[in-house]
Amino acid sequence: MNKSFYVGAIGAAQTTKRLSVIGNNLANTNNTGFKPKKVAFSELIEYNIKEPEEAVTDLQAGASAKLARTYTSFEVGAFHQTGSNLDYSIARRNVFFAVQNPETGDVSYTRDGHFHRAQMDGVFYLMTDSEKYVLDSNGQRIQMDALEAETQQIGLVTFQYPSRLLSLEANEYVPSDDGVQAIRLSENESEEVLVGGALEASDTDLAEEFSHVIEAQRAFSYALRMVTTSDEIMSTINTLRN
């Protein structure tokens, strides 16, 4: 069968994935501390050539491209003052708050510092909007009395390879494997980069994302045009054979 069918179909499918990433970025425009995702494509011809001869690849022959990966840049975004003593932002790239799920005990990481006080088992703790405990520099749950008395401090962590973090819901991240370890900042370092009474705005650039939407829509329409053109050519050939 004409390889152009495959090229067009693969192109349309991969462009749809790109539109999903862009849509997620736009949906989080107003979410505190959100970091938009970027997409990287790889050419299938190059991808196939680099694979061993016996490897079973996504496409044995032909051209087109595939979405190789998505990645997130954890740069510092714009701050906006809130005046709340329970709002925090981080003035350094690749640094996160550590938060803990009260049900499973699992720890995840976020740059969203919109916290509140909540009572759990008769004790007031510092919590996230997703009702998770905020952890201190020793990995312990922060009690409000200790925070206000300055005997407990909000902890911050960083990662040597932040590109290997996986996204969760509620604007949180977890390591992709055991080789990605959180590195705790010292109390002095945390004090230097922690900004109280302010929140980090979403890094989504509306103008950039909408330009990407236009690019993706055009790429999708061109891919489908290739499929329909191939179909017309095959129909013409079959007609001539008859």
Coordinates of C-alpha atoms in Angstrom, one line a residue:
M1 CA 0.0 0.0 0.0
N2 CA 1.1 3.6 -0.7
K3 CA 3.4 4.7 2.2
S4 CA 1.9 8.2 2.0
F5 CA -1.2 6.8 3.8
Y6 CA 1.0 5.9 6.8
V7 CA 2.9 9.2 6.7
G8 CA -0.3 11.3 6.8
A9 CA -2.0 9.1 9.4
I10 CA 1.0 9.2 11.7
G11 CA 1.4 12.9 11.3
A12 CA -2.2 13.5 12.2
A13 CA -2.1 11.3 15.2
Q14 CA 1.1 12.9 16.6
T15 CA -0.2 16.4 16.0
T16 CA -3.3 15.5 18.0
K17 CA -1.0 14.6 20.9
R18 CA 0.6 18.0 20.6
L19 CA -2.7 19.7 20.7
S20 CA -3.5 17.9 23.9
V21 CA -0.4 19.2 25.5
I22 CA -1.1 22.8 24.4
G23 CA -4.7 22.4 25.7
N24 CA -3.4 21.4 29.1
N25 CA -1.1 24.4 29.2
L26 CA -4.0 26.8 28.3
A27 CA -6.3 25.1 30.9
N28 CA -3.8 25.9 33.6
T29 CA -3.2 29.6 32.7
N30 CA -4.5 30.8 36.1
N31 CA -3.1 28.0 38.3
T32 CA -0.5 29.1 40.8
G33 CA 3.1 27.8 40.1
F34 CA 2.1 26.0 36.9
K35 CA 4.9 25.2 34.5
P36 CA 3.8 24.6 30.9
K37 CA 5.0 21.6 29.0
K38 CA 6.9 21.7 25.7
V39 CA 6.9 18.9 23.1
A40 CA 9.9 17.4 21.2
F41 CA 9.4 15.5 17.9
S42 CA 11.8 13.1 16.3
E43 CA 12.0 12.1 12.6
L44 CA 11.0 8.5 12.1
I45 CA 13.6 7.9 9.4
E46 CA 16.4 9.0 11.7
Y47 CA 14.8 7.1 14.6
N48 CA 14.8 3.9 12.5
I49 CA 18.3 4.3 11.2
K50 CA 19.7 4.6 14.7
E51 CA 18.0 1.4 15.9
P52 CA 19.6 -2.0 15.6
E53 CA 18.8 -4.0 12.4
E54 CA 16.7 -6.6 14.3
A55 CA 14.8 -4.0 16.3
V56 CA 11.0 -3.7 15.8
T57 CA 10.4 0.0 15.5
D58 CA 7.3 2.1 15.3
L59 CA 7.7 2.4 11.5
Q60 CA 9.8 0.1 9.5
A61 CA 9.9 2.3 6.4
G62 CA 8.8 5.7 5.4
A63 CA 8.9 9.2 6.8
S64 CA 6.9 11.4 9.2
A65 CA 7.6 12.2 12.8
K66 CA 6.6 11.1 16.3
L67 CA 6.2 12.9 19.6
A68 CA 9.4 11.8 21.4
R69 CA 8.8 13.4 24.8
T70 CA 7.4 16.3 26.7
Y71 CA 9.5 18.3 29.1
T72 CA 9.0 21.1 31.7
S73 CA 11.3 24.0 32.4
F74 CA 11.1 24.9 36.1
E75 CA 12.2 28.5 35.8
V76 CA 11.1 31.2 38.2
G77 CA 7.8 32.9 37.2
A78 CA 6.3 36.2 38.0
F79 CA 5.3 36.8 41.6
H80 CA 2.1 38.6 42.7
Q81 CA 1.7 39.9 46.3
T82 CA -1.2 38.5 48.3
G83 CA -0.5 39.8 51.8
S84 CA -1.4 36.4 53.3
N85 CA 1.2 35.0 55.7
L86 CA 0.4 31.5 54.5
D87 CA 1.3 32.2 50.8
Y88 CA 4.8 31.4 49.7
S89 CA 6.8 31.5 46.5
I90 CA 10.3 30.2 45.6
A91 CA 12.8 32.6 44.1
R92 CA 15.1 29.9 42.6
R93 CA 14.7 27.6 39.6
N94 CA 14.3 23.8 40.1
V95 CA 13.3 24.1 43.7
F96 CA 10.1 22.7 45.2
F97 CA 8.0 22.4 48.3
A98 CA 7.7 18.8 49.6
V99 CA 4.1 17.7 50.4
Q100 CA 2.7 14.4 51.8
N101 CA -0.5 12.5 51.1
P102 CA -2.2 12.0 54.4
E103 CA -3.7 8.7 53.3
T104 CA -0.8 6.9 51.6
G105 CA 2.2 8.8 53.0
D106 CA 3.5 9.3 49.5
V107 CA 5.6 12.5 49.0
S108 CA 5.3 14.7 46.0
Y109 CA 6.7 18.1 45.0
T110 CA 5.2 21.4 43.9
R111 CA 5.9 25.0 43.3
D112 CA 2.4 26.0 44.3
G113 CA 2.8 27.8 47.7
H114 CA -0.9 28.6 48.3
F115 CA -1.2 27.0 51.7
H116 CA -3.8 27.1 54.6
R117 CA -4.2 25.8 58.1
A118 CA -6.3 22.7 58.7
Q119 CA -7.1 20.6 61.7
M120 CA -6.2 16.9 61.6
D121 CA -6.6 14.7 64.7
G122 CA -6.9 17.8 66.9
V123 CA -3.7 19.4 65.6
F124 CA -3.5 22.3 63.2
Y125 CA -1.1 21.7 60.3
L126 CA 0.0 23.6 57.2
M127 CA -1.8 22.1 54.2
T128 CA -2.0 22.5 50.5
D129 CA -5.2 23.1 48.5
S130 CA -5.2 19.4 47.7
E131 CA -5.3 18.7 51.4
K132 CA -1.7 17.4 51.7
Y133 CA 0.7 18.1 54.5
V134 CA 3.5 20.6 53.9
L135 CA 6.8 19.2 55.1
D136 CA 9.7 20.9 56.9
S137 CA 13.4 20.7 56.2
N138 CA 13.5 17.4 58.1
G139 CA 10.7 15.8 56.1
Q140 CA 8.2 16.2 59.0
R141 CA 4.7 17.6 58.9
I142 CA 4.5 21.2 59.8
Q143 CA 2.4 22.1 62.8
M144 CA 1.1 25.7 62.8
D145 CA 2.1 26.3 66.5
A146 CA 5.7 25.3 65.7
L147 CA 5.7 27.4 62.4
E148 CA 4.4 30.5 64.2
A149 CA 6.9 30.0 67.0
E150 CA 9.7 29.6 64.4
T151 CA 10.7 26.3 65.8
Q152 CA 9.8 24.6 62.5
Q153 CA 10.5 25.8 59.0
I154 CA 9.1 25.1 55.6
G155 CA 11.4 22.7 53.8
L156 CA 12.6 23.0 50.2
V157 CA 14.2 20.5 47.9
T158 CA 15.9 20.5 44.5
F159 CA 16.8 17.8 42.0
Q160 CA 19.9 17.2 40.0
Y161 CA 17.8 16.1 37.0
P162 CA 14.5 17.9 37.2
S163 CA 13.7 16.8 33.6
R164 CA 13.1 13.3 35.0
L165 CA 10.1 14.4 37.1
L166 CA 6.7 13.1 36.2
S167 CA 3.6 15.3 36.4
L168 CA 0.7 14.4 38.7
E169 CA -2.6 16.1 39.1
A170 CA -2.9 19.3 41.4
N171 CA 0.3 20.7 39.8
E172 CA 2.6 18.2 41.6
Y173 CA 5.5 16.1 40.5
V174 CA 7.2 12.8 41.5
P175 CA 10.6 11.3 40.4
S176 CA 10.3 9.0 37.4
D177 CA 12.6 6.4 39.0
D178 CA 14.6 5.6 42.1
G179 CA 17.7 7.3 40.5
V180 CA 16.0 10.7 40.9
Q181 CA 16.6 11.7 44.5
A182 CA 15.3 14.9 46.2
I183 CA 18.1 17.0 47.6
R184 CA 17.1 19.0 50.7
L185 CA 18.2 22.6 50.9
S186 CA 19.7 23.7 54.2
E187 CA 17.6 26.0 56.5
N188 CA 19.8 29.0 55.5
E189 CA 19.3 28.3 51.8
S190 CA 15.6 27.9 52.2
E191 CA 15.3 31.2 54.0
E192 CA 17.2 32.9 51.2
V193 CA 14.9 31.7 48.4
L194 CA 11.5 31.5 50.2
V195 CA 9.3 34.6 49.7
G196 CA 6.4 35.1 52.0
G197 CA 3.1 36.8 51.2
A198 CA 3.4 36.1 47.5
L199 CA 2.5 33.5 44.9
E200 CA 4.2 32.4 41.7
A201 CA 1.9 32.9 38.7
S202 CA 1.5 30.4 35.9
D203 CA 4.3 30.5 33.3
T204 CA 1.8 29.8 30.5
D205 CA 2.3 32.4 27.7
L206 CA -1.1 32.8 26.0
A207 CA 0.4 34.4 22.8
E208 CA 2.9 31.6 22.5
E209 CA 0.4 28.8 23.1
F210 CA -2.1 30.2 20.7
S211 CA 0.6 30.4 18.0
H212 CA 1.3 26.8 18.7
V213 CA -2.4 26.0 18.3
I214 CA -2.3 27.5 14.8
E215 CA 0.8 25.6 13.9
A216 CA -0.6 22.3 15.1
Q217 CA -4.0 22.9 13.3
R218 CA -2.2 23.5 10.0
A219 CA 0.1 20.5 10.5
F220 CA -3.0 18.4 11.2
S221 CA -4.9 19.7 8.1
Y222 CA -1.8 19.1 5.9
A223 CA -1.4 15.5 7.2
L224 CA -5.1 14.8 6.5
R225 CA -4.7 16.3 3.0
M226 CA -1.9 13.9 2.3
V227 CA -4.2 11.0 3.3
T228 CA -7.1 12.2 1.1
T229 CA -4.7 12.9 -1.8
S230 CA -3.3 9.4 -1.5
D231 CA -6.8 8.0 -1.5
E232 CA -7.7 9.9 -4.6
I233 CA -4.6 8.6 -6.4
M234 CA -5.4 5.1 -5.4
S235 CA -9.0 5.5 -6.6
T236 CA -7.8 6.8 -9.9
I237 CA -5.3 3.9 -10.4
N238 CA -8.0 1.4 -9.6
T239 CA -10.4 3.0 -12.0
L240 CA -7.8 2.9 -14.8
R241 CA -7.1 -0.8 -14.0
N242 CA -10.8 -1.6 -14.5

